[in-house]
Structures are given as structure tokens and as C-alpha cells.
């Protein structure tokens, strides 16, 4: 059953969630340029218990000038990597939830925050907002969406679920070092990472890394949709497809701001999207071959169709 809709829109936190390699970074680094939004930074990840580092943002992003850093996945000048930019800062969440690595490494299915955990986390995020001198807290978290847990801490929060074609996500995951180094070729990347049925399908298929990655994409999307339907008021959960964003970034970003109650102008949105958005990278899935794509569609086809992605092999 849905909770009653919370109308305190102007101060509600905003979370961007989604599977890794879904385009969440491209979206959030444009979205987060709005001057009203605070967010955990690269420094938050390194020094999670030292909120004073949030004052650094004012040195680079103020009413007189704005200088933005970027994640190292972008081809930028070396010094910009050490400026102030958004980070997922899992060490911050691990610490203030009191869950340790469990926050970063599990789906937290059926878990709600204890009152003392919720208070500590709300206070910590409020410190980030205040010391960056912004109006709203925002954050990007990838992997398991943890909607039930986060909603129990922030009942008025907005959740932007950024979704990319699962075939392309699986292909992309096999090309990035963190996935192999974290064991993603050999076992579920997160604890509770596959349902028994999904794990059975993976075992039957010969434990193929590409199938494992695709099944975890399906698990993330399916669980997020279930938790959203069960716990999140309708107007606080928004699904955005990566493919739609790269096709029309200005329109999508403007719509998201409006839905979350963030005021902006068309000129600002145009400026914030121009430096990030690239053409869709989904064509790389063609390198997998027809047989592999057909197998992936057999495994995750229902979720693909639910998200309006066409199937090539029926």
C-alpha cells in the first residue's frame, strides 16, 4: 500500500539511483550543477566523518564563479580530478547508517532504519547541505537501490531511477576494471545479488559472466520497481531511461527539476547538459553476437519489455 504523499517538496532530498553503467554519472553531474543542490563529494568519500571539507565547495562554486571537477572516467585535465565534484561516498553511508559494509554490499531487502540510525543519517546529510550553503540535499547511489531503507530515513525524498537497456549494461560491465576486480565475473557482485531462481538460470547456462551481469541488472530493476510500488508515493518515484535522456537531455532534465520542485531556467539547463551528454553507447552491444543477445533476451526479456525496450530475437 502506498504511503500518503508528502507535500514538503521544497526541502525534500533527491536521490538518483540505478544499476552501474546505466548513465547515472552523466545524468547526475549535469543535474547536480543546479546551485540549490548539495551533494556528497569526492572529499566526503575520503573523509566521511569530517564535514568541514564541504566548505571547499564554496572556493570553486559560488555566486561569482563556478569551477567544476569531474570523475576520472572523463578525459579532463589532471588538476580537475582534484577539484570538488559529486561522489557516491559509500564510506559515508556505511558509517552513518551504522551498517558498515552492509549498506554498500547488500540490497537491504526488507530492512528499515532504526530510529537512531535515521537520526544520525539525517543529521549527517543536513551538515553537508548547510556547509555547502545549499537548499536541498541530493545524491547518486548505484547498484541495489535500497529504496525501502532510504525511504524509512527520508520519507519525503524523491527517487530518480535511471535505467539503461540491460543488454548494454551487461556488455559495459564486462569492460570496466572494477567489475572484474570485485569478482563480478565469478559471483554476484552484491550479497543477496540473485534470487534462487536467477542463480539457477545462471548455473544452468554455464556460469557465463555476461549472463550474470544481465541477471543482476534485472534484479536491481525488478526490486526497485517492487519497492517503489510498495513504499514510495507515486509522485516521489520517477523512472528515466538513459536512451531518452541522451536523445533530449534538456527536456528530460527540465522535467525532472519540475517534478522535484527545483526551479530553473531553460538557459541554465542547456548550459548544464552541453558538457556531459554524449551519443548513446548502446551500439556496442552488437559486438556480443546474435546468439549471446538472444540468450540475454531469454533471461531478462520480461523486464526489457516492461521498460519498453524492443527484443531482437523472439
Coordinates of C-alpha atoms in Angstrom, one line a residue:
X1 CA 0.0 0.0 0.0
X2 CA 1.2 3.5 -0.9
X3 CA 2.1 5.9 1.9
X4 CA 0.4 9.2 2.0
X5 CA 2.0 11.8 -0.3
X6 CA 4.4 14.1 1.5
X7 CA 3.9 17.7 0.1
X8 CA 7.1 19.3 1.7
X9 CA 8.6 19.4 -1.8
X10 CA 10.9 22.4 -1.4
X11 CA 13.3 20.8 1.1
X12 CA 13.0 17.1 0.2
X13 CA 16.2 15.2 -0.6
X14 CA 16.7 13.9 -4.1
X15 CA 18.4 10.5 -4.8
X16 CA 19.5 9.4 -8.3
X17 CA 19.6 5.6 -8.3
X18 CA 20.3 2.9 -10.9
X19 CA 22.5 0.0 -11.9
X20 CA 26.2 0.7 -12.6
X21 CA 27.0 1.6 -16.2
X22 CA 23.5 3.0 -16.7
X23 CA 24.5 6.6 -17.4
X24 CA 23.8 7.8 -13.8
X25 CA 27.1 9.7 -13.7
X26 CA 26.4 11.6 -16.9
X27 CA 22.9 12.5 -15.7
X28 CA 23.9 13.4 -12.1
X29 CA 26.9 15.5 -13.0
X30 CA 24.6 17.6 -15.1
X31 CA 21.7 17.5 -12.6
X32 CA 23.9 18.4 -9.7
X33 CA 25.1 21.7 -11.2
X34 CA 22.0 23.3 -10.0
X35 CA 23.2 25.9 -7.4
X36 CA 20.5 24.9 -5.0
X37 CA 21.7 21.3 -4.6
X38 CA 24.2 20.0 -2.1
X39 CA 25.7 16.5 -2.5
X40 CA 28.4 14.2 -1.1
X41 CA 31.7 14.8 -2.8
X42 CA 34.9 13.1 -3.6
X43 CA 36.2 14.5 -0.3
X44 CA 33.2 13.1 1.5
X45 CA 34.3 9.7 0.4
X46 CA 37.8 10.2 1.6
X47 CA 36.9 11.9 4.9
X48 CA 33.3 10.8 5.7
X49 CA 33.4 12.0 9.3
X50 CA 34.9 15.4 8.6
X51 CA 32.0 17.7 7.4
X52 CA 34.3 20.7 7.3
X53 CA 35.6 19.6 3.9
X54 CA 32.2 20.6 2.5
X55 CA 33.3 24.3 2.8
X56 CA 35.7 23.6 -0.1
X57 CA 32.8 23.8 -2.5
X58 CA 32.5 27.5 -1.8
X59 CA 36.0 28.1 -3.1
X60 CA 35.1 26.7 -6.5
X61 CA 31.3 27.2 -6.8
X62 CA 29.9 30.5 -5.7
X63 CA 27.9 33.4 -7.0
X64 CA 31.0 35.0 -8.6
X65 CA 32.4 32.0 -10.5
X66 CA 31.9 28.2 -10.9
X67 CA 34.7 25.7 -11.5
X68 CA 33.6 22.1 -11.7
X69 CA 35.7 18.9 -11.2
X70 CA 34.9 15.6 -12.9
X71 CA 35.3 11.9 -12.2
X72 CA 38.4 10.3 -13.6
X73 CA 36.3 8.3 -16.2
X74 CA 36.2 11.6 -18.2
X75 CA 39.1 12.8 -20.3
X76 CA 39.9 16.0 -18.4
X77 CA 43.0 17.9 -17.4
X78 CA 44.7 16.2 -14.4
X79 CA 44.1 19.0 -11.9
X80 CA 40.3 19.0 -12.3
X81 CA 40.3 15.5 -10.8
X82 CA 41.2 17.0 -7.5
X83 CA 38.6 19.7 -7.5
X84 CA 35.2 19.4 -5.8
X85 CA 32.8 17.0 -7.6
X86 CA 29.9 14.6 -6.7
X87 CA 30.8 11.2 -5.3
X88 CA 28.8 8.2 -4.2
X89 CA 30.8 8.2 -0.9
X90 CA 29.9 4.8 0.3
X91 CA 32.2 5.2 3.3
X92 CA 29.9 8.0 4.4
X93 CA 26.8 5.8 4.1
X94 CA 28.5 2.8 5.7
X95 CA 29.5 4.9 8.7
X96 CA 26.3 7.0 9.4
X97 CA 23.8 4.2 8.8
X98 CA 25.7 2.1 11.3
X99 CA 25.5 -0.8 8.9
X100 CA 29.2 -0.9 7.9
X101 CA 29.9 -2.5 4.6
X102 CA 26.4 -4.0 4.6
X103 CA 25.0 -0.8 3.2
X104 CA 27.3 -0.8 0.2
X105 CA 27.3 -4.6 -0.4
X106 CA 23.7 -5.7 0.0
X107 CA 20.2 -4.9 -1.3
X108 CA 18.8 -4.3 2.2
X109 CA 15.6 -6.0 1.2
X110 CA 13.0 -5.7 4.0
X111 CA 15.3 -3.5 6.1
X112 CA 14.2 -0.2 7.6
X113 CA 16.4 2.1 9.6
X114 CA 16.3 2.1 13.3
X115 CA 15.3 5.5 14.8
X116 CA 18.9 6.2 16.0
X117 CA 20.3 5.3 12.5
X118 CA 17.7 7.5 10.8
X119 CA 18.5 10.4 13.0
X120 CA 22.3 10.1 12.6
X121 CA 21.9 9.9 8.8
X122 CA 19.6 12.9 8.6
X123 CA 21.9 15.0 10.7
X124 CA 24.9 14.0 8.6
X125 CA 23.2 14.9 5.3
X126 CA 21.9 18.1 6.8
X127 CA 25.5 19.1 7.7
X128 CA 26.5 18.6 4.1
X129 CA 23.7 20.8 2.9
X130 CA 24.4 23.5 5.4
X131 CA 28.2 23.6 5.0
X132 CA 27.8 23.8 1.2
X133 CA 25.3 26.6 1.7
X134 CA 22.6 25.0 -0.4
X135 CA 18.8 24.5 -0.2
X136 CA 18.5 20.8 -1.0
X137 CA 20.5 17.6 -0.4
X138 CA 20.9 15.3 -3.4
X139 CA 23.0 12.1 -4.0
X140 CA 23.7 9.4 -6.6
X141 CA 23.9 5.8 -5.5
X142 CA 24.4 2.9 -7.9
X143 CA 23.8 -0.8 -7.6
X144 CA 21.0 -2.1 -5.4
X145 CA 18.6 0.8 -5.0
X146 CA 17.8 0.3 -1.3
X147 CA 14.5 2.1 -1.6
X148 CA 12.7 0.8 1.4
X149 CA 15.7 1.6 3.7
X150 CA 16.3 5.1 2.3
X151 CA 12.6 5.9 2.4
X152 CA 12.5 4.9 6.1
X153 CA 15.1 7.6 6.7
X154 CA 13.9 10.2 4.3
X155 CA 10.1 9.7 3.9
X156 CA 9.7 12.9 1.7
X157 CA 12.7 12.1 -0.6
X158 CA 12.4 11.9 -4.4
X159 CA 14.0 8.9 -6.2
X160 CA 15.1 9.3 -9.8
X161 CA 15.6 5.7 -11.1
X162 CA 17.9 6.0 -14.1
X163 CA 17.5 2.9 -16.3
X164 CA 19.5 1.7 -19.3
X165 CA 18.9 -1.2 -21.7
X166 CA 20.1 -4.3 -19.6
X167 CA 21.8 -5.8 -22.6
X168 CA 24.1 -2.8 -22.9
X169 CA 24.6 -2.6 -19.2
X170 CA 25.8 -6.2 -19.1
X171 CA 28.1 -5.6 -22.1
X172 CA 29.6 -2.5 -20.5
X173 CA 30.1 -4.1 -17.1
X174 CA 32.4 -6.7 -18.6
X175 CA 34.7 -3.9 -19.9
X176 CA 35.3 -2.0 -16.7
X177 CA 38.0 -2.9 -14.3
X178 CA 36.0 -2.6 -11.1
X179 CA 33.6 -5.3 -12.1
X180 CA 36.3 -7.9 -12.8
X181 CA 38.4 -6.8 -9.8
X182 CA 35.3 -7.0 -7.5
X183 CA 34.6 -10.6 -8.6
X184 CA 31.7 -9.7 -10.9
X185 CA 32.9 -12.4 -13.5
X186 CA 32.6 -15.2 -11.0
X187 CA 29.9 -14.5 -8.4
X188 CA 27.1 -12.0 -7.7
X189 CA 28.7 -8.5 -7.2
X190 CA 26.4 -7.8 -4.2
X191 CA 25.3 -10.1 -1.3
X192 CA 21.8 -11.3 -1.9
X193 CA 22.6 -10.4 -5.5
X194 CA 20.5 -13.1 -7.2
X195 CA 17.2 -14.8 -6.3
X196 CA 17.4 -18.6 -6.1
X197 CA 15.6 -18.8 -9.5
X198 CA 18.0 -16.4 -11.2
X199 CA 21.0 -18.1 -9.7
X200 CA 19.7 -21.4 -11.1
X201 CA 19.4 -19.9 -14.6
X202 CA 23.0 -18.7 -14.3
X203 CA 24.2 -22.1 -13.2
X204 CA 22.3 -23.8 -16.0
X205 CA 23.9 -21.5 -18.6
X206 CA 27.4 -22.5 -17.5
X207 CA 28.0 -19.5 -15.2
X208 CA 28.7 -17.1 -18.0
X209 CA 29.9 -13.6 -16.8
X210 CA 27.7 -11.8 -19.3
X211 CA 24.6 -13.7 -18.2
X212 CA 25.5 -13.0 -14.5
X213 CA 25.7 -9.3 -15.2
X214 CA 22.4 -9.2 -17.1
X215 CA 20.6 -11.1 -14.4
X216 CA 21.8 -8.6 -11.8
X217 CA 20.6 -5.7 -13.9
X218 CA 17.2 -7.4 -13.9
X219 CA 17.3 -8.0 -10.2
X220 CA 18.1 -4.3 -9.5
X221 CA 15.3 -3.0 -11.7
X222 CA 12.7 -5.5 -10.6
X223 CA 13.4 -5.0 -6.9
X224 CA 13.4 -1.2 -7.3
X225 CA 10.0 -1.3 -9.0
X226 CA 8.6 -3.6 -6.4
X227 CA 9.9 -1.4 -3.5
X228 CA 8.7 1.8 -5.2
X229 CA 5.2 0.3 -5.7
X230 CA 5.1 -0.9 -2.1
X231 CA 6.6 2.0 -0.2
X232 CA 7.1 5.2 -2.2
X233 CA 4.3 7.7 -3.0
X234 CA 3.7 7.8 -6.7
X235 CA 4.9 11.4 -7.2
X236 CA 8.2 10.7 -5.4
X237 CA 9.4 7.9 -7.7
X238 CA 10.4 8.8 -11.2
X239 CA 11.8 6.4 -13.9
X240 CA 14.1 7.9 -16.6
X241 CA 15.6 5.9 -19.4
X242 CA 19.2 6.6 -20.4
X243 CA 18.2 6.4 -24.1
X244 CA 15.6 9.2 -23.7
X245 CA 18.0 11.4 -21.8
X246 CA 20.7 11.3 -24.4
X247 CA 18.1 11.9 -27.1
X248 CA 16.7 15.0 -25.5
X249 CA 18.7 15.9 -22.4
X250 CA 17.3 19.4 -21.9
X251 CA 13.7 18.3 -21.9
X252 CA 14.4 15.3 -19.6
X253 CA 16.4 17.4 -17.1
X254 CA 13.8 20.2 -17.1
X255 CA 11.1 17.7 -16.4
X256 CA 13.0 16.1 -13.5
X257 CA 13.7 19.5 -11.9
X258 CA 10.0 20.4 -12.2
X259 CA 8.8 17.1 -10.8
X260 CA 11.1 17.6 -7.8
X261 CA 10.2 21.2 -7.2
X262 CA 13.5 22.6 -8.3
X263 CA 13.2 26.0 -10.0
X264 CA 15.5 26.7 -13.0
X265 CA 15.6 28.3 -16.5
X266 CA 15.9 26.8 -19.9
X267 CA 19.2 28.6 -20.5
X268 CA 20.7 27.0 -17.3
X269 CA 19.6 23.6 -18.3
X270 CA 21.1 24.0 -21.8
X271 CA 24.4 25.0 -20.2
X272 CA 24.5 22.2 -17.7
X273 CA 23.8 19.4 -20.2
X274 CA 26.0 20.6 -23.0
X275 CA 29.3 19.5 -21.4
X276 CA 28.2 16.0 -20.5
X277 CA 25.8 14.4 -22.8
X278 CA 27.2 12.1 -25.5
X279 CA 25.5 9.9 -28.1
X280 CA 24.1 6.7 -26.9
X281 CA 26.7 4.0 -26.3
X282 CA 24.2 1.1 -26.7
X283 CA 25.5 0.1 -30.2
X284 CA 28.5 -1.7 -28.5
X285 CA 26.1 -4.5 -27.6
X286 CA 26.3 -5.5 -31.3
X287 CA 29.8 -6.9 -30.5
X288 CA 28.2 -9.7 -28.4
X289 CA 26.8 -11.6 -31.4
X290 CA 23.3 -12.7 -32.1
X291 CA 23.5 -15.9 -30.1
X292 CA 24.6 -14.1 -26.9
X293 CA 22.0 -11.4 -27.3
X294 CA 19.3 -14.0 -27.8
X295 CA 20.3 -15.7 -24.6
X296 CA 20.2 -12.4 -22.7
X297 CA 16.7 -11.7 -24.0
X298 CA 15.7 -15.1 -22.9
X299 CA 16.9 -14.3 -19.4
X300 CA 15.8 -10.7 -18.9
X301 CA 13.3 -10.2 -21.7
X302 CA 10.3 -9.6 -19.5
X303 CA 11.9 -6.7 -17.7
X304 CA 13.2 -5.3 -21.0
X305 CA 9.7 -5.3 -22.4
X306 CA 8.3 -3.8 -19.3
X307 CA 10.7 -0.9 -19.8
X308 CA 9.7 -0.6 -23.5
X309 CA 12.9 -2.0 -24.9
X310 CA 12.4 -3.9 -28.2
X311 CA 13.5 -7.6 -28.3
X312 CA 15.6 -8.5 -31.4
X313 CA 15.2 -12.3 -31.1
X314 CA 11.7 -13.6 -30.3

